[in-house]
């Protein structure tokens, strides 16, 4: 009896290691367990992650006073209590403006693993990305001067910058956005998929493993690969026209569109660059139709969705930041 | 030498205890240090504070999906990372609507100590208050049905309600808002003023103590008293017309206006029911003019402001809540 159990376990383990191999060959990678390996992926040699920068960057990320209105922080569209996004089809910003290209706020969780930032991939990294929405009129609508003046008006921020970068630090716009990006680089969410890939065969259920095999067999990993299971620029609507098309977004100059990460899909609906659908299964079927030229049947789509839920990650525990008080020189909110 | 030091300390202590007595006689009360005494002030016998309710109420407080748009949580106007308010003159809500009566979002910190809620005091407690803004068209703009359906659509919320209230709980609108209020009851911020009043003479500086004496001497404690240093309904504009008047707000049916708490003023500008000024000193002088019929000179106003800063409290450390994922039955955001 014991030998049968052992043999069964051994077979299960063998099957698991074979699936890990299949997944690895298909280009899927886990978030590394070792901090050293993780930091090779998330750290920025030009602006290394430090505890001081992350703590400060977190405050700035949550500070609505960086926006023109004083009401919209980075966290408004990239809500860390939700999926690192906002749950609406197209981003809403200053004066309740809908994103002019109907673009959906991508999650900031695991964004560090993407090859580029924004749906048209126009920025290479989080540092550059962080400069955009703060200044964009339909988002935070601030000028660089507003941001710099706001941060410099609060002695607690100034002290924190000195602590993070040395006493001669010049707190300019780039330093501020670099610090926000430093925090964002730490927003990674290891999941049961990662545990499985990192050598724990029991971390994923049998149904999830089956779904993973289906995911790979259907060709989803052609684009959804790497640690992000996404993050590269790819053609969109290869075999058919995207059925939820709306507005003028056409991707980058070559028509390529950033592949979204598949991590934390349970909390990042609606899906696609314009939030075309709230149904993950519908999204899977649409992807098969327009990217792979195949009809993914209901059973296979459900199986793939079952796998995708194994990518729901463990979000970092973090204390709600307490922001410095405004001073007489802090720019006043402007709602117009 | 030693005896001189001891004598000086004894005098200082005597002076402090005399000031505590003066303050007590003027109606100022500290937040009690003892949890038992504190709970006598903050607990609701009809809905006692429990760890389970507070944890759940915190999630609901931070959940923007309770609003019609899916974007505005309680925390949007009562931002716990700031002063428990939003820093703008008049509250902004659904579709960027300005509060139609130009009313400023009051801080939720220490709101439990107020005798009534809202600027016109129309609700007796936080439980009743929590029902208002969720449904108000210019705020969260939700229907009761939306809120109830949203919460019931997420198994994690349903489980948490059962854990908090027992397995037969009916998760209706009142139960949801009562739970939010349960969390809000815990948002108290003991300050150096409280430490001083509770028997620690060194907790306040000499200048702050002087300011406190000035505050009492000028008559500010006539309205700003109790644990909240405010929270009762009082006439407004007794000796002169309020110079920042704007819009149609006239107080309650007797023309009385809720006295705002003086706690955490450093992070709750702008001041007055319509956010008339961002300057605390200007606010102090205006109060003297229109409530006390006196010109508070610059020196005295500065001294009072110095005291008021001793009321900046220690905000609770709290983990950023991670909200349950939406499901297929969760109502979709409606931005219109």
XYZ file of C-alpha atoms in Angstrom:
672
model
C 0.000 0.000 0.000
C 2.743 2.372 1.044
C 4.700 1.627 -2.105
C 1.646 2.376 -4.240
C 1.206 5.744 -2.544
C 4.869 6.514 -3.012
C 4.756 5.445 -6.642
C 1.682 7.655 -7.194
C 3.396 10.596 -5.570
C 6.477 9.957 -7.664
C 4.367 9.891 -10.835
C 2.599 13.092 -9.851
C 5.935 14.721 -9.180
C 7.273 13.466 -12.521
C 4.207 14.814 -14.312
C 4.603 18.139 -12.534
C 8.260 18.412 -13.454
C 7.377 17.570 -17.031
C 4.758 20.355 -17.046
C 7.270 22.779 -15.566
C 9.611 21.821 -18.397
C 6.873 22.289 -20.988
C 6.012 25.677 -19.502
C 9.645 26.713 -19.359
C 10.135 25.687 -22.980
C 7.052 27.727 -23.867
C 8.722 30.750 -22.310
C 6.825 30.964 -19.018
C 8.931 32.086 -16.076
C 8.160 32.343 -12.374
C 8.884 35.238 -10.075
C 12.105 34.011 -8.454
C 11.926 32.992 -4.802
C 15.399 34.245 -4.031
C 15.626 37.960 -3.341
C 18.933 38.120 -5.211
C 17.387 36.618 -8.331
C 14.286 38.780 -7.969
C 16.349 41.949 -7.685
C 18.163 41.050 -10.929
C 14.746 41.437 -12.563
C 13.253 44.367 -10.693
C 16.122 46.591 -9.646
C 17.360 49.567 -11.619
C 21.154 49.861 -11.502
C 20.839 53.596 -12.223
C 18.518 54.079 -9.253
C 18.882 51.080 -6.939
C 15.967 50.109 -4.728
C 16.480 51.122 -1.108
C 14.180 51.040 1.901
C 14.254 54.849 2.160
C 13.332 55.410 -1.477
C 10.542 52.837 -1.361
C 9.019 54.351 1.786
C 9.160 57.817 0.245
C 7.963 56.627 -3.154
C 4.978 55.004 -1.493
C 3.963 58.296 0.104
C 4.301 60.107 -3.214
C 2.302 57.369 -4.973
C -0.550 57.920 -2.515
C -0.324 61.716 -2.449
C -3.202 63.376 -4.341
C -1.569 66.784 -3.939
C 0.802 65.929 -6.793
C -2.213 66.419 -9.075
C -3.609 69.771 -10.153
C -6.861 69.196 -8.265
C -5.260 67.798 -5.141
C -7.629 64.853 -5.476
C -6.028 62.345 -7.850
C -3.052 60.318 -6.701
C -1.313 57.591 -8.698
C -3.328 55.225 -6.523
C -6.605 56.610 -7.908
C -6.143 54.784 -11.229
C -3.696 52.188 -9.927
C -5.531 51.278 -6.751
C -3.344 48.953 -4.725
C -6.336 47.859 -2.634
C -7.892 46.536 -5.833
C -5.923 45.015 -8.712
C -3.460 47.900 -9.030
C -5.959 49.423 -11.435
C -9.377 51.119 -11.314
C -11.959 48.650 -12.557
C -13.470 50.944 -15.192
C -13.249 50.509 -18.980
C -11.267 53.657 -19.680
C -9.294 55.691 -17.172
C -10.998 58.683 -15.547
C -8.959 61.672 -14.469
C -8.988 65.406 -13.840
C -12.490 66.867 -14.196
C -13.882 63.353 -14.729
C -12.286 63.219 -18.168
C -12.394 59.855 -19.895
C -9.114 58.780 -21.474
C -9.296 60.326 -24.945
C -8.170 57.081 -26.603
C -10.468 54.937 -24.457
C -7.480 53.294 -22.850
C -7.833 51.145 -19.753
C -5.528 51.750 -16.760
C -3.087 48.843 -16.694
C -2.222 47.321 -13.347
C 0.890 48.636 -11.643
C 1.400 45.287 -9.914
C 4.203 43.438 -11.714
C 4.479 46.250 -14.287
C 8.207 46.143 -13.563
C 8.422 42.863 -15.494
C 7.133 44.413 -18.736
C 9.556 45.189 -21.569
C 8.051 48.636 -21.966
C 5.301 50.804 -20.477
C 1.965 52.156 -21.800
C -0.291 50.349 -24.287
C 1.798 51.677 -27.149
C 5.026 50.779 -25.361
C 6.335 54.325 -25.733
C 8.289 54.399 -22.496
C 11.060 51.976 -21.647
C 10.601 51.749 -17.896
C 8.603 52.767 -14.831
C 10.824 55.789 -14.206
C 9.905 57.315 -17.557
C 6.298 56.135 -17.283
C 5.741 57.870 -13.963
C 6.362 61.230 -15.645
C 3.430 60.809 -18.021
C 0.106 60.544 -16.160
C 1.077 63.173 -13.602
C 1.307 65.717 -16.426
C -1.407 64.402 -18.743
C -4.379 66.772 -18.868
C -6.990 63.990 -18.676
C -5.198 62.324 -15.744
C -3.449 64.239 -12.940
C -3.099 67.402 -15.032
C -0.154 68.827 -13.101
C 2.808 70.808 -14.342
C 6.324 69.782 -13.382
C 6.553 73.057 -11.449
C 3.431 72.191 -9.443
C 4.841 68.815 -8.478
C 8.272 70.139 -7.555
C 6.841 73.042 -5.582
C 4.387 70.776 -3.762
C 7.015 68.291 -2.648
C 9.516 70.954 -1.676
C 6.908 72.801 0.375
C 6.767 70.070 2.992
C 9.803 69.722 5.281
C 8.979 66.080 5.967
C 9.324 65.276 2.254
C 12.526 67.270 1.973
C 14.008 65.391 4.931
C 12.963 62.072 3.427
C 14.623 62.920 0.097
C 17.834 63.833 1.916
C 17.683 60.577 3.825
C 17.158 58.654 0.593
C 19.641 60.433 -1.692
C 22.023 62.429 0.503
C 21.872 65.954 1.812
C 22.735 67.638 -1.489
C 19.841 66.087 -3.371
C 18.039 68.359 -5.813
C 14.374 67.500 -5.546
C 13.345 68.006 -9.151
C 10.593 66.387 -11.197
C 12.741 63.493 -12.383
C 13.936 62.723 -8.865
C 10.340 62.668 -7.666
C 9.091 60.371 -10.432
C 12.164 58.159 -10.128
C 11.297 57.717 -6.466
C 7.713 56.760 -7.274
C 9.070 54.239 -9.778
C 11.439 52.857 -7.167
C 8.410 52.006 -5.024
C 6.508 50.591 -8.002
C 9.406 48.238 -8.764
C 8.679 46.446 -5.497
C 5.023 45.783 -6.347
C 5.346 42.144 -7.321
C 2.838 39.463 -6.412
C 4.105 35.866 -6.272
C 1.320 33.378 -6.930
C 0.609 29.679 -6.789
C 1.809 29.477 -10.402
C 5.205 30.724 -9.220
C 5.247 28.294 -6.318
C 4.512 25.487 -8.763
C 7.197 26.581 -11.208
C 9.629 27.015 -8.328
C 9.343 23.352 -7.363
C 6.193 22.900 -5.317
C 4.068 20.449 -7.351
C 1.070 20.707 -5.008
C 0.759 24.493 -5.325
C -1.551 24.196 -8.346
C -4.590 21.929 -8.545
C -4.968 19.223 -11.163
C -7.527 21.368 -13.014
C -5.160 24.342 -12.996
C -2.318 22.228 -14.365
C -4.612 20.922 -17.076
C -5.566 24.499 -17.873
C -1.923 25.469 -18.074
C -1.294 22.690 -20.548
C -4.273 23.878 -22.623
C -2.996 27.467 -22.407
C 0.329 26.347 -23.831
C -1.157 23.948 -26.404
C -3.432 26.629 -27.828
C -0.483 28.969 -28.300
C -1.362 31.634 -25.718
C 2.232 31.616 -24.477
C 3.397 32.861 -27.881
C 2.683 36.351 -26.584
C 1.895 35.805 -22.904
C 5.290 34.665 -21.732
C 8.169 35.690 -19.512
C 7.711 36.526 -15.856
C 4.871 38.943 -16.648
C 3.114 36.458 -18.937
C 2.960 39.479 -21.195
C 4.796 42.771 -21.451
C 6.121 42.638 -25.018
C 4.837 44.495 -28.096
C 2.856 42.352 -30.524
C 0.525 42.711 -33.474
C -3.131 42.814 -32.441
C -6.018 41.424 -34.484
C -3.848 39.109 -36.569
C -6.481 36.685 -37.762
C -9.648 38.757 -37.317
C -10.756 42.229 -36.325
C -11.030 42.914 -32.575
C -14.738 43.035 -31.826
C -14.635 45.681 -29.079
C -12.716 48.274 -31.093
C -13.581 51.809 -30.006
C -11.813 55.106 -30.580
C -8.577 55.945 -32.317
C -5.991 53.764 -30.568
C -3.886 51.913 -33.130
C -0.873 50.835 -31.072
C 2.656 52.057 -31.734
C 3.970 53.348 -35.069
C 4.129 49.781 -36.335
C 0.647 48.973 -35.081
C 1.987 46.867 -32.224
C 0.157 46.756 -28.912
C 1.566 45.991 -25.493
C 0.602 42.528 -24.273
C -0.984 42.868 -20.813
C 0.252 40.742 -17.948
C -1.956 37.811 -17.008
C -1.184 38.151 -13.333
C -4.054 39.035 -10.959
C -6.724 38.883 -13.640
C -9.346 38.150 -10.976
C -9.025 41.723 -9.770
C -8.159 43.573 -12.992
C -11.334 43.394 -15.085
C -12.327 44.799 -17.490
C -9.892 43.330 -19.999
C -8.101 44.491 -23.179
C -6.521 47.878 -23.839
C -9.947 49.504 -23.895
C -11.654 47.373 -21.265
C -13.790 45.697 -23.910
C -15.191 42.976 -21.662
C -15.544 42.152 -17.974
C -15.641 38.415 -18.728
C -12.339 36.612 -18.627
C -13.754 33.676 -20.552
C -15.054 35.949 -23.273
C -11.615 37.585 -23.404
C -9.908 34.204 -23.801
C -12.239 33.216 -26.631
C -11.791 36.570 -28.372
C -8.012 36.230 -28.149
C -8.182 32.797 -29.790
C -10.312 34.214 -32.585
C -8.311 37.332 -33.376
C -4.766 36.312 -32.452
C -4.598 32.577 -33.035
C -7.266 32.142 -35.703
C -9.026 29.424 -33.747
C -12.308 28.875 -32.025
C -11.502 28.066 -28.418
C -14.488 26.087 -27.212
C -16.258 26.754 -23.961
C -14.632 23.843 -22.156
C -11.102 24.824 -23.148
C -11.758 28.474 -22.377
C -12.988 27.507 -18.908
C -9.934 25.347 -18.405
C -7.631 28.212 -19.380
C -9.493 30.547 -17.025
C -9.023 28.001 -14.245
C -5.278 28.157 -14.865
C -5.252 31.946 -15.014
C -6.696 32.146 -11.483
C -3.526 30.416 -10.265
C -1.768 33.629 -11.277
C -3.663 35.648 -8.649
C -0.804 36.723 -6.467
C -0.034 37.579 -2.893
C -0.040 41.370 -2.729
C 2.497 43.081 -0.480
C 1.336 43.925 3.034
C 1.805 47.630 3.446
C 0.973 50.241 5.996
C -1.314 52.998 4.788
C 1.088 55.910 4.396
C 0.507 58.999 6.501
C 1.306 62.018 4.361
C 3.037 65.181 5.526
C 0.800 68.144 6.268
C 0.620 70.909 3.673
C 2.270 74.204 4.543
C 1.630 77.818 3.591
C 3.751 77.353 0.464
C 2.054 74.177 -0.758
C 0.228 74.993 -4.025
C -3.534 75.088 -3.550
C -5.822 72.643 -5.354
C -7.168 73.830 -8.679
C -10.282 71.972 -9.742
C -10.549 73.556 -13.175
C 21.493 73.525 43.470
C 19.570 70.299 43.519
C 16.885 71.834 45.688
C 16.510 74.769 43.289
C 16.024 72.380 40.362
C 13.493 70.401 42.343
C 11.704 73.556 43.379
C 11.600 74.741 39.749
C 10.260 71.403 38.612
C 7.681 71.491 41.379
C 6.600 74.980 40.297
C 6.372 73.882 36.664
C 4.318 70.896 37.687
C 2.086 73.084 39.837
C 1.618 75.516 36.957
C 0.820 72.632 34.623
C -1.711 71.178 37.013
C -3.226 74.615 37.394
C -3.504 74.920 33.604
C -5.050 71.454 33.407
C -7.573 72.618 35.986
C -8.270 75.817 34.055
C -8.708 73.821 30.859
C -10.942 71.301 32.563
C -13.062 74.080 34.011
C -13.280 75.581 30.524
C -14.716 72.278 29.304
C -11.682 70.848 27.509
C -11.328 67.090 27.823
C -8.581 64.733 26.723
C -8.980 61.472 24.855
C -8.754 59.018 27.765
C -5.641 56.885 27.979
C -7.479 53.884 29.352
C -9.182 51.733 26.742
C -12.134 51.204 29.068
C -12.663 54.934 29.451
C -12.120 55.509 25.729
C -14.682 52.862 24.807
C -17.248 54.574 27.033
C -16.927 57.497 24.614
C -16.555 55.770 21.263
C -18.461 52.512 21.479
C -22.044 52.054 20.354
C -23.974 49.763 22.704
C -26.378 48.933 19.855
C -23.494 47.866 17.608
C -20.442 47.200 19.796
C -16.992 47.596 18.284
C -15.339 44.264 17.514
C -12.148 43.400 15.695
C -14.090 41.597 12.942
C -16.437 44.524 12.298
C -13.592 47.027 12.261
C -11.547 44.974 9.780
C -14.578 44.589 7.526
C -15.642 48.203 7.938
C -12.182 49.313 6.919
C -12.417 47.378 3.657
C -15.835 48.854 2.941
C -14.552 52.348 3.761
C -11.818 51.929 1.159
C -13.972 50.195 -1.459
C -14.778 52.478 -4.421
C -17.173 49.890 -5.823
C -19.779 50.998 -3.296
C -20.141 54.122 -5.446
C -22.050 54.296 -8.722
C -18.871 54.965 -10.716
C -16.766 52.386 -8.939
C -14.215 55.144 -8.381
C -15.217 56.994 -5.206
C -14.754 55.356 -1.840
C -15.449 56.962 1.543
C -11.691 57.466 1.655
C -11.817 59.717 -1.428
C -13.271 62.616 0.574
C -12.146 61.375 3.988
C -8.601 60.450 3.041
C -6.994 58.728 6.015
C -3.531 59.326 4.553
C -4.219 63.037 4.781
C -6.282 64.658 7.539
C -9.258 62.344 7.158
C -10.546 64.860 4.602
C -9.730 65.954 1.034
C -7.952 69.306 1.216
C -10.297 71.102 -1.190
C -12.723 73.904 -0.315
C -15.896 72.042 -1.197
C -16.281 68.304 -1.606
C -16.015 66.847 -5.120
C -17.905 63.693 -6.018
C -19.533 61.727 -8.817
C -18.880 63.333 -12.214
C -16.632 65.924 -10.550
C -19.655 67.593 -8.991
C -18.914 70.282 -6.440
C -20.978 70.053 -3.263
C -24.101 72.055 -4.151
C -23.986 73.960 -0.852
C -20.228 74.552 -1.072
C -19.681 72.394 1.985
C -16.224 71.219 2.970
C -15.646 67.530 3.787
C -15.181 67.334 7.549
C -12.486 65.032 8.883
C -13.567 61.537 9.851
C -10.803 61.378 12.457
C -12.352 61.890 15.893
C -15.781 62.456 14.313
C -17.036 59.913 16.848
C -16.646 62.541 19.579
C -19.073 64.980 17.917
C -22.573 65.372 19.286
C -24.025 65.087 15.810
C -22.884 64.631 12.211
C -22.910 66.892 9.109
C -22.506 70.660 9.141
C -26.198 71.059 9.898
C -26.052 68.335 12.544
C -28.890 66.444 10.910
C -27.682 62.969 11.845
C -27.121 61.832 15.403
C -24.230 59.437 14.868
C -21.741 57.916 12.445
C -24.060 55.000 11.670
C -26.727 57.309 10.319
C -24.150 59.597 8.688
C -22.588 56.779 6.685
C -25.880 56.284 4.855
C -25.836 59.792 3.415
C -22.830 60.388 1.155
C -23.020 56.915 -0.374
C -26.443 57.795 -1.760
C -25.970 61.536 -2.395
C -25.929 62.285 -6.135
C -22.992 64.736 -5.908
C -20.952 62.292 -3.798
C -20.952 58.502 -4.303
C -24.289 58.540 -6.146
C -25.198 54.935 -5.380
C -28.572 53.388 -4.674
C -29.054 51.164 -1.653
C -29.659 48.301 -4.078
C -26.308 48.918 -5.782
C -24.473 48.821 -2.464
C -26.245 45.711 -1.202
C -25.821 43.878 -4.483
C -22.134 44.840 -4.702
C -21.279 43.601 -1.226
C -23.316 40.410 -1.572
C -21.672 39.622 -4.919
C -18.322 38.920 -3.281
C -18.045 35.718 -1.223
C -15.165 37.167 0.796
C -17.403 39.996 1.997
C -20.261 37.608 2.759
C -17.933 35.418 4.819
C -16.600 38.447 6.671
C -20.146 39.614 7.544
C -20.964 36.143 8.865
C -17.789 36.159 10.914
C -18.669 39.580 12.307
C -22.401 39.151 12.952
C -23.155 35.414 12.886
C -24.148 33.131 10.071
C -27.737 34.336 9.786
C -26.762 37.960 9.167
C -28.794 39.789 6.556
C -26.359 41.969 4.644
C -28.596 44.946 3.961
C -27.762 48.611 3.495
C -28.012 49.463 7.190
C -25.780 46.553 8.186
C -23.191 47.704 5.657
C -23.192 51.343 6.757
C -23.258 50.323 10.430
C -20.096 48.328 9.769
C -18.386 51.287 8.118
C -19.362 53.397 11.147
C -17.964 50.740 13.476
C -14.575 51.212 11.800
C -14.898 54.999 11.865
C -15.526 54.910 15.620
C -11.957 53.684 16.075
C -10.389 56.596 14.171
C -9.205 58.596 17.136
C -5.896 60.424 17.297
C -4.433 61.100 20.753
C -2.159 64.121 20.725
C 0.321 65.918 22.931
C -2.601 67.964 24.273
C -4.118 64.724 25.557
C -0.831 63.596 27.038
C -0.587 66.920 28.835
C -4.147 66.770 30.128
C -3.613 63.162 31.172
C -0.809 64.110 33.512
C 2.363 64.560 31.492
C 3.375 68.218 32.061
C 6.269 68.053 29.567
C 4.113 66.917 26.657
C 3.356 70.484 25.636
C 5.924 73.243 25.209
C 5.831 76.451 27.181
C 4.632 78.328 24.101
C 1.864 75.807 23.555
C 0.728 76.109 27.159
C 0.717 79.866 26.824
C -1.344 79.488 23.658
C -3.768 77.243 25.468
C -4.229 79.853 28.169
C -4.840 82.500 25.484
C -7.290 80.164 23.747
C -9.250 79.829 26.974
C -8.951 83.486 27.967
C -10.292 84.678 24.621
C -13.326 82.433 24.973
C -12.629 79.951 22.162
C -13.529 77.088 24.486
C -17.072 78.408 24.736
C -17.782 76.431 21.569
C -14.614 74.414 21.055
C -14.827 72.165 24.074
C -15.278 68.544 25.047
C -13.038 65.780 23.724
C -13.538 66.929 20.135
C -12.866 70.581 20.988
C -15.983 71.079 18.925
C -18.870 68.902 17.789
C -21.852 70.827 19.190
C -24.346 72.996 17.296
C -23.857 76.738 17.768
C -24.923 80.037 16.226
C -22.512 81.249 13.552
C -21.749 84.870 12.817
C -22.915 86.158 16.192
C -21.125 89.472 16.292
C -20.432 90.038 12.584
C -21.127 88.511 9.205
C -18.825 85.661 8.126
C -16.601 87.122 5.446
C -16.239 83.983 3.310
C -19.967 83.327 2.948
C -20.768 81.565 -0.329
C -23.819 79.669 -1.455
C -27.031 78.784 0.313
C -25.892 76.994 3.466
C -27.621 78.442 6.514
C -27.104 75.724 9.130
C -29.938 73.773 10.706
C -33.533 74.939 11.010
C -32.510 77.228 13.846
C -29.525 78.563 11.936
C -27.069 76.610 14.069
C -23.876 75.266 12.548
C -21.817 72.307 13.708
C -18.608 73.369 15.446
C -15.688 71.602 13.751
C -13.174 69.696 15.839
C -9.854 71.435 16.367
C -7.923 68.191 16.250
C -5.412 67.703 13.403
C -5.843 71.181 11.987
C -2.367 71.000 10.441
C -3.675 68.485 7.940
C -7.303 69.594 7.536
C -7.091 72.929 5.740
C -9.018 74.660 4.279
C -11.085 75.742 7.290
C -14.747 76.578 7.992
C -17.830 74.793 6.679
C -17.107 76.061 3.168
C -13.320 75.967 3.269
C -13.154 79.751 3.315
C -9.447 80.004 4.103
C -6.318 77.859 4.080
C -4.728 79.985 6.794
C -5.253 78.824 10.337
C -4.261 82.208 11.721
C -6.742 83.970 9.469
C -9.389 81.513 10.639
C -8.625 82.236 14.296
C -8.873 85.983 13.739
C -12.119 85.618 11.784
C -13.613 83.532 14.576
C -12.740 86.222 17.113
C -14.393 88.850 14.918
C -17.629 87.023 14.118
C -18.136 84.839 17.178
C -16.549 86.693 20.052
C -16.817 90.265 18.837
C -13.154 90.949 19.419
C -10.094 91.723 17.410
C -7.586 88.978 18.150
C -4.232 90.569 17.435
C -1.529 88.904 15.410
C 0.506 87.884 18.432
C -2.408 86.269 20.228
C -3.590 84.563 17.046
C -0.103 83.116 16.535
C -0.053 81.949 20.130
C -3.408 80.221 19.733
C -2.200 78.574 16.516
C 0.863 77.336 18.396
C -1.458 75.667 20.905
C -3.668 74.211 18.164
C -0.690 72.365 16.675
C -0.426 70.432 19.937
C -3.748 68.878 18.920
C -2.168 67.199 15.874
C -2.654 63.587 16.803
C -1.094 60.208 16.334
C -3.069 58.544 13.554
C -3.703 54.819 13.803
C -1.213 52.578 12.014
C -3.202 50.495 9.612
C -2.520 48.042 6.855
C -3.770 49.054 3.434
C -6.795 46.814 2.991
C -6.787 44.342 0.124
C -10.303 44.223 -1.293
C -12.097 41.131 -2.529
C -12.145 40.619 -6.301
C -15.344 41.487 -8.152
C -17.379 38.583 -9.517
C -19.706 38.159 -12.477
C -22.594 39.431 -10.361
C -20.846 42.555 -9.083
C -22.631 45.595 -10.549
C -20.550 47.288 -13.237
C -19.308 50.867 -12.824
C -21.563 53.536 -14.244
C -19.758 56.793 -14.901
C -22.844 58.774 -15.887
